Amino acid sequence: MKAAIVPQAGRAPVYGDLIEPAPVAGESRIAVTAVALSPVVKARASGTHYSSSGGFPIGVGIDGVGRLDDGSRVYFFLPRAPYGSMAEKVVVPSSHCTIVPDGLDDITAAAIAIPGMSSWVALKERANFTAGETVLVNGATGTSGRLAVQVAKYLGAKKVIATGRQAATLESIKPLGADDTILLNENRDAMEKAFKEQFSGGVDVVLDYLWGESAESLLIAESRAGTDAPIRFIQIGTASGANITLSGAILRSTAIELKGSGLGSVPINRIVRGIEGLFHAAVAGRFQMATKAIPLSKSNGFGRAILMHKSWPRWRPSLLTEHSRSGDSRNRWSG
């Protein structure tokens, strides 16, 4: 069968052939129709993600949408290693599958799962969010951040505050549910002042997709806001840097709960159940997300996208899909 394969560390993926896997007890075979090319997929393919096994060769992709042998349309997560989801067929633990609702097409389901799950699981599993609370999304202009604004509003957030580096892009998030916006700029004092004003007015949950300098400023501003209300700071992504400098006094002097959310901090079965909830919310809430369709056979051209990390902040979601004129559906690769 055809698949996208990374032959060895540091190499770009190639469009090649693999022996089709056979399911064993507890597994399901899936004919793949759509797969997401998300930042976590790129990092795992390059061997830099914390959940990477480090072994090569490996298949590309960690999730997708397809059909079971009985024709059921399902979303699947983490195929049996070393196979990836960017292949014609995969086998997956049956517990890692969930039915895709009728109101969601294959492309949207594959594209929205991982970025949407990042905020859905963070709010539901890590922050213990309840309706009526205020949520600040740090890094709301990326794919995951834009969905986080919509997810928070759908779950009943009283107020959603969005941060980002592009003023025009921040304005475009307001129709999605952002009540206030904060422009991240090089003037750290101004940034901390804007954060402090929001914390003084009451913030319950921070969803952080950036880490780096803006996260430092958020934590400092919270400690100086003079509020006694506990804040749950949920660390999700590191688009602005893998490390920060954090004074121990900030944690001792404030009622802040600092947690991470991702593979490892949440059991896989709960991630899959979270994605199931996200799918139904995406239909009911009419979540918006842009996608671009590209054939799996063009996977050779995505080597730079996977290996050049500095280009990731400018990456936009795309979906690999191929339709014949007669209407049959072939492999789709989404990202």
Short mmCIF file of C-alpha atoms in Angstrom, two decimals:
data_model
loop_
_atom_site.label_atom_id
_atom_site.label_comp_id
_atom_site.label_asym_id
_atom_site.label_seq_id
_atom_site.Cartn_x
_atom_site.Cartn_y
_atom_site.Cartn_z
CA MET A 1 0.00 0.00 0.00
CA LYS A 2 1.07 3.63 -0.47
CA ALA A 3 2.09 5.76 2.49
CA ALA A 4 4.12 8.80 3.56
CA ILE A 5 7.30 7.50 5.23
CA VAL A 6 10.26 9.13 6.99
CA PRO A 7 13.16 6.72 6.19
CA GLN A 8 15.62 8.01 8.79
CA ALA A 9 16.24 10.87 11.20
CA GLY A 10 16.67 14.23 9.48
CA ARG A 11 15.24 13.03 6.18
CA ALA A 12 12.15 14.41 4.47
CA PRO A 13 9.13 12.11 4.08
CA VAL A 14 8.78 10.12 0.88
CA TYR A 15 5.75 8.70 -0.91
CA GLY A 16 6.47 4.98 -0.83
CA ASP A 17 5.20 1.46 -0.27
CA LEU A 18 4.52 -0.44 2.92
CA ILE A 19 3.12 -3.89 3.61
CA GLU A 20 -0.51 -3.48 4.56
CA PRO A 21 -0.95 -4.12 8.31
CA ALA A 22 -3.35 -6.83 9.52
CA PRO A 23 -5.47 -6.24 12.62
CA VAL A 24 -5.23 -8.47 15.67
CA ALA A 25 -7.68 -8.86 18.55
CA GLY A 26 -8.71 -5.46 19.90
CA GLU A 27 -7.73 -3.59 16.72
CA SER A 28 -9.71 -2.17 13.83
CA ARG A 29 -8.65 -1.87 10.18
CA ILE A 30 -9.44 1.48 8.60
CA ALA A 31 -9.38 2.62 4.99
CA VAL A 32 -8.07 6.16 5.37
CA THR A 33 -9.82 9.09 3.70
CA ALA A 34 -8.43 12.18 5.49
CA VAL A 35 -5.39 12.89 7.68
CA ALA A 36 -4.18 16.07 9.38
CA LEU A 37 -0.74 17.62 8.94
CA SER A 38 -0.58 19.42 12.28
CA PRO A 39 2.43 20.82 14.20
CA VAL A 40 2.55 17.72 16.41
CA VAL A 41 2.69 15.52 13.29
CA LYS A 42 5.61 17.56 11.95
CA ALA A 43 7.46 17.40 15.26
CA ARG A 44 6.96 13.64 15.64
CA ALA A 45 8.04 13.05 12.03
CA SER A 46 11.25 15.01 12.64
CA GLY A 47 11.83 13.24 15.96
CA THR A 48 11.71 16.43 18.04
CA HIS A 49 8.36 16.02 19.82
CA TYR A 50 8.48 14.88 23.43
CA SER A 51 6.25 11.91 22.55
CA SER A 52 8.47 10.75 19.64
CA SER A 53 9.79 7.19 19.90
CA GLY A 54 13.08 8.06 18.19
CA GLY A 55 12.90 4.98 15.96
CA PHE A 56 13.09 5.09 12.14
CA PRO A 57 11.73 4.45 9.58
CA ILE A 58 8.30 5.68 10.67
CA GLY A 59 5.01 6.49 9.01
CA VAL A 60 3.79 10.09 9.08
CA GLY A 61 0.61 11.09 10.88
CA ILE A 62 -1.04 10.33 14.21
CA ASP A 63 -4.76 10.52 13.45
CA GLY A 64 -7.34 10.75 10.69
CA VAL A 65 -10.73 9.79 9.35
CA GLY A 66 -11.68 6.68 7.42
CA ARG A 67 -13.99 3.70 7.02
CA LEU A 68 -14.08 0.50 9.05
CA ASP A 69 -14.53 -2.82 7.27
CA ASP A 70 -18.30 -2.53 7.90
CA GLY A 71 -18.40 0.91 6.26
CA SER A 72 -18.73 2.94 9.48
CA ARG A 73 -17.13 6.38 9.27
CA VAL A 74 -14.75 6.93 12.16
CA TYR A 75 -12.05 9.18 13.50
CA PHE A 76 -8.96 7.31 14.72
CA PHE A 77 -6.02 8.24 16.93
CA LEU A 78 -2.49 6.77 17.15
CA PRO A 79 -2.28 3.88 14.66
CA ARG A 80 -0.12 0.90 15.54
CA ALA A 81 3.55 1.94 15.35
CA PRO A 82 5.60 2.28 13.24
CA TYR A 83 2.74 2.91 10.79
CA GLY A 84 1.43 6.45 10.41
CA SER A 85 -2.01 7.64 9.44
CA MET A 86 -0.87 9.03 6.07
CA ALA A 87 -1.42 5.68 4.38
CA GLU A 88 -4.10 3.86 2.46
CA LYS A 89 -4.83 1.52 5.39
CA VAL A 90 -4.08 1.59 9.12
CA VAL A 91 -4.79 -0.61 12.11
CA VAL A 92 -5.72 1.13 15.34
CA PRO A 93 -6.76 -0.02 18.82
CA SER A 94 -10.56 -0.10 18.63
CA SER A 95 -10.73 2.04 21.77
CA HIS A 96 -8.91 4.80 19.85
CA CYS A 97 -11.80 5.21 17.39
CA THR A 98 -15.00 7.22 17.54
CA ILE A 99 -17.88 7.71 15.11
CA VAL A 100 -17.82 10.95 13.09
CA PRO A 101 -21.24 12.68 13.25
CA ASP A 102 -23.18 13.12 10.00
CA GLY A 103 -22.94 16.91 10.08
CA LEU A 104 -19.14 16.84 9.78
CA ASP A 105 -17.40 15.95 6.52
CA ASP A 106 -14.18 13.92 6.45
CA ILE A 107 -11.95 16.89 5.65
CA THR A 108 -13.26 19.10 8.45
CA ALA A 109 -13.24 16.27 10.98
CA ALA A 110 -9.61 15.38 10.23
CA ALA A 111 -8.49 19.00 10.20
CA ILE A 112 -10.27 20.11 13.39
CA ALA A 113 -9.54 17.15 15.66
CA ILE A 114 -6.06 17.88 17.04
CA PRO A 115 -6.13 21.70 17.16
CA GLY A 116 -9.69 21.70 18.54
CA MET A 117 -8.92 18.98 21.04
CA SER A 118 -6.06 21.04 22.46
CA SER A 119 -8.47 23.53 24.03
CA TRP A 120 -11.43 21.18 24.56
CA VAL A 121 -9.37 18.73 26.64
CA ALA A 122 -7.46 21.55 28.38
CA LEU A 123 -10.71 23.15 29.53
CA LYS A 124 -12.65 20.00 30.34
CA GLU A 125 -9.89 17.75 31.73
CA ARG A 126 -7.17 20.03 33.07
CA ALA A 127 -8.83 23.33 34.00
CA ASN A 128 -12.14 21.90 35.25
CA PHE A 129 -13.77 24.82 33.48
CA THR A 130 -17.36 25.72 34.29
CA ALA A 131 -19.74 27.93 32.34
CA GLY A 132 -19.65 31.58 33.34
CA GLU A 133 -15.88 31.78 33.80
CA THR A 134 -13.46 34.05 31.92
CA VAL A 135 -10.85 32.52 29.61
CA LEU A 136 -7.71 34.18 28.23
CA VAL A 137 -6.26 32.52 25.10
CA ASN A 138 -2.59 33.40 24.70
CA GLY A 139 -1.77 32.92 21.02
CA ALA A 140 -5.27 33.11 19.59
CA THR A 141 -4.33 33.94 16.01
CA GLY A 142 -3.11 30.45 15.07
CA THR A 143 -5.33 27.55 14.07
CA SER A 144 -5.54 26.07 17.57
CA GLY A 145 -5.99 29.48 19.18
CA ARG A 146 -8.83 30.48 16.88
CA LEU A 147 -10.59 27.22 17.69
CA ALA A 148 -9.89 27.76 21.41
CA VAL A 149 -11.84 31.02 21.29
CA GLN A 150 -14.79 29.22 19.68
CA VAL A 151 -14.59 26.25 22.06
CA ALA A 152 -14.47 28.46 25.17
CA LYS A 153 -17.46 30.47 23.99
CA TYR A 154 -19.40 27.30 23.09
CA LEU A 155 -18.75 25.83 26.55
CA GLY A 156 -20.22 28.93 28.15
CA ALA A 157 -17.34 31.32 28.87
CA LYS A 158 -18.66 34.64 30.17
CA LYS A 159 -15.75 36.45 28.54
CA VAL A 160 -12.97 35.40 26.17
CA ILE A 161 -9.76 37.44 25.89
CA ALA A 162 -7.53 36.78 22.86
CA THR A 163 -3.87 37.71 22.44
CA GLY A 164 -1.78 37.78 19.27
CA ARG A 165 0.90 39.63 17.36
CA GLN A 166 -1.15 40.75 14.35
CA ALA A 167 -3.71 43.49 14.97
CA ALA A 168 -5.74 42.72 11.85
CA THR A 169 -5.86 39.02 12.65
CA LEU A 170 -6.97 39.75 16.20
CA GLU A 171 -9.85 41.81 14.82
CA SER A 172 -10.92 38.83 12.69
CA ILE A 173 -11.24 36.70 15.84
CA LYS A 174 -13.87 38.94 17.43
CA PRO A 175 -16.72 37.49 15.34
CA LEU A 176 -15.61 34.03 16.53
CA GLY A 177 -16.23 34.96 20.15
CA ALA A 178 -13.35 37.12 21.42
CA ASP A 179 -14.72 39.87 23.68
CA ASP A 180 -11.39 41.63 24.25
CA THR A 181 -8.03 41.45 22.49
CA ILE A 182 -4.46 42.20 23.55
CA LEU A 183 -1.76 42.91 21.00
CA LEU A 184 1.54 41.23 21.82
CA ASN A 185 4.30 43.70 20.99
CA GLU A 186 7.94 44.30 21.81
CA ASN A 187 7.11 46.78 24.59
CA ARG A 188 7.05 44.36 27.53
CA ASP A 189 5.91 46.99 30.04
CA ALA A 190 2.88 47.85 27.90
CA MET A 191 2.11 44.18 27.46
CA GLU A 192 2.28 43.47 31.19
CA LYS A 193 0.07 46.51 31.88
CA ALA A 194 -2.60 45.21 29.48
CA PHE A 195 -2.43 41.76 31.08
CA LYS A 196 -2.66 43.24 34.59
CA GLU A 197 -5.82 45.17 33.67
CA GLN A 198 -7.48 41.98 32.50
CA PHE A 199 -6.42 40.01 35.59
CA SER A 200 -7.71 42.80 37.83
CA GLY A 201 -11.09 42.43 36.13
CA GLY A 202 -11.08 38.68 36.70
CA VAL A 203 -9.56 35.83 34.70
CA ASP A 204 -10.25 32.22 35.66
CA VAL A 205 -8.37 30.20 33.03
CA VAL A 206 -5.39 30.92 30.77
CA LEU A 207 -4.88 28.69 27.73
CA ASP A 208 -1.27 29.25 26.68
CA TYR A 209 -0.20 28.27 23.16
CA LEU A 210 2.98 30.37 23.12
CA TRP A 211 5.06 30.03 26.32
CA GLY A 212 8.19 32.19 25.98
CA GLU A 213 8.16 35.91 26.77
CA SER A 214 4.40 36.45 26.67
CA ALA A 215 3.85 33.63 29.18
CA GLU A 216 6.44 35.19 31.49
CA SER A 217 4.63 38.52 31.22
CA LEU A 218 1.28 36.88 31.94
CA LEU A 219 2.57 35.20 35.08
CA ILE A 220 4.25 38.38 36.32
CA ALA A 221 1.14 40.47 35.61
CA GLU A 222 -1.06 38.01 37.45
CA SER A 223 1.19 38.17 40.51
CA ARG A 224 0.98 41.98 40.49
CA ALA A 225 -2.76 42.25 39.87
CA GLY A 226 -3.52 41.92 43.57
CA THR A 227 -6.37 39.44 43.23
CA ASP A 228 -6.97 36.48 45.51
CA ALA A 229 -9.00 34.47 43.00
CA PRO A 230 -7.21 31.27 41.86
CA ILE A 231 -6.20 31.17 38.19
CA ARG A 232 -5.66 27.93 36.26
CA PHE A 233 -2.80 28.45 33.81
CA ILE A 234 -2.84 25.62 31.26
CA GLN A 235 0.31 25.28 29.12
CA ILE A 236 -0.49 23.76 25.69
CA GLY A 237 2.06 24.93 23.11
CA THR A 238 5.52 26.47 22.80
CA ALA A 239 5.31 28.51 19.60
CA SER A 240 7.32 31.35 21.18
CA GLY A 241 9.93 29.27 22.98
CA ALA A 242 10.43 26.05 24.92
CA ASN A 243 11.61 27.70 28.16
CA ILE A 244 10.80 30.64 30.42
CA THR A 245 12.41 32.25 33.45
CA LEU A 246 9.98 31.96 36.36
CA SER A 247 10.64 33.34 39.83
CA GLY A 248 9.59 31.01 42.63
CA ALA A 249 8.11 34.03 44.41
CA ILE A 250 5.39 34.24 41.75
CA LEU A 251 4.14 30.76 42.62
CA ARG A 252 4.42 31.37 46.36
CA SER A 253 2.65 34.73 46.32
CA THR A 254 -0.29 33.93 44.04
CA ALA A 255 -3.13 31.43 43.96
CA ILE A 256 -2.12 30.16 40.52
CA GLU A 257 -2.35 26.56 39.34
CA LEU A 258 0.20 25.83 36.61
CA LYS A 259 -0.51 22.70 34.56
CA GLY A 260 0.26 21.25 31.14
CA SER A 261 -2.16 19.64 28.73
CA GLY A 262 -1.19 17.19 26.02
CA LEU A 263 -0.13 13.62 25.29
CA GLY A 264 0.90 12.14 28.62
CA SER A 265 -1.00 14.47 30.93
CA VAL A 266 -4.38 13.17 29.74
CA PRO A 267 -5.11 9.45 29.14
CA ILE A 268 -5.57 8.54 25.46
CA ASN A 269 -9.10 7.22 25.97
CA ARG A 270 -10.13 10.57 27.46
CA ILE A 271 -8.50 12.44 24.57
CA VAL A 272 -10.54 10.35 22.12
CA ARG A 273 -13.73 10.98 24.12
CA GLY A 274 -12.84 14.67 24.13
CA ILE A 275 -12.51 14.67 20.35
CA GLU A 276 -15.91 12.98 20.13
CA GLY A 277 -17.40 15.82 22.19
CA LEU A 278 -15.54 18.37 20.07
CA PHE A 279 -17.02 16.93 16.86
CA HIS A 280 -20.57 17.31 18.12
CA ALA A 281 -19.80 20.83 19.34
CA ALA A 282 -18.28 21.74 15.96
CA VAL A 283 -21.54 20.79 14.28
CA ALA A 284 -23.82 22.47 16.82
CA GLY A 285 -21.61 25.55 17.17
CA ARG A 286 -20.71 25.83 13.48
CA PHE A 287 -17.02 26.16 14.26
CA GLN A 288 -15.01 27.85 11.52
CA MET A 289 -11.70 26.51 10.20
CA ALA A 290 -9.93 26.95 6.87
CA THR A 291 -8.56 23.87 5.06
CA LYS A 292 -6.64 23.18 1.87
CA ALA A 293 -6.77 19.86 0.01
CA ILE A 294 -3.65 18.17 -1.42
CA PRO A 295 -3.19 14.56 -2.66
CA LEU A 296 -1.22 12.10 -0.54
CA SER A 297 0.88 11.37 -3.64
CA LYS A 298 2.35 14.89 -3.27
CA SER A 299 3.79 14.06 0.18
CA ASN A 300 7.36 14.32 -1.15
CA GLY A 301 6.83 18.07 -1.42
CA PHE A 302 6.15 18.46 2.30
CA GLY A 303 9.69 17.74 3.46
CA ARG A 304 10.51 21.39 4.09
CA ALA A 305 7.26 21.93 5.98
CA ILE A 306 8.11 19.06 8.31
CA LEU A 307 11.81 19.71 8.76
CA MET A 308 11.98 23.52 8.83
CA HIS A 309 10.60 24.38 12.26
CA LYS A 310 11.07 28.14 11.87
CA SER A 311 8.35 28.20 9.22
CA TRP A 312 5.73 26.66 11.48
CA PRO A 313 4.25 29.90 12.95
CA ARG A 314 3.32 30.91 9.38
CA TRP A 315 1.81 27.50 8.57
CA ARG A 316 -1.87 27.35 7.77
CA PRO A 317 -4.11 24.28 7.91
CA SER A 318 -4.34 22.24 4.76
CA LEU A 319 -5.87 18.93 3.85
CA LEU A 320 -4.60 16.35 1.45
CA THR A 321 -7.53 14.96 -0.48
CA GLU A 322 -8.08 13.54 -3.91
CA HIS A 323 -11.38 13.11 -5.74
CA SER A 324 -11.84 11.66 -9.18
CA ARG A 325 -14.31 13.22 -11.55
CA SER A 326 -16.58 10.24 -11.12
CA GLY A 327 -16.89 11.11 -7.44
CA ASP A 328 -14.89 8.33 -5.81
CA SER A 329 -12.78 9.29 -2.83
CA ARG A 330 -9.10 8.44 -2.51
CA ASN A 331 -6.56 9.17 0.17
CA ARG A 332 -6.74 12.57 1.79
CA TRP A 333 -3.96 14.17 3.75
CA SER A 334 -4.96 17.16 5.82
CA GLY A 335 -2.94 19.60 7.79
#
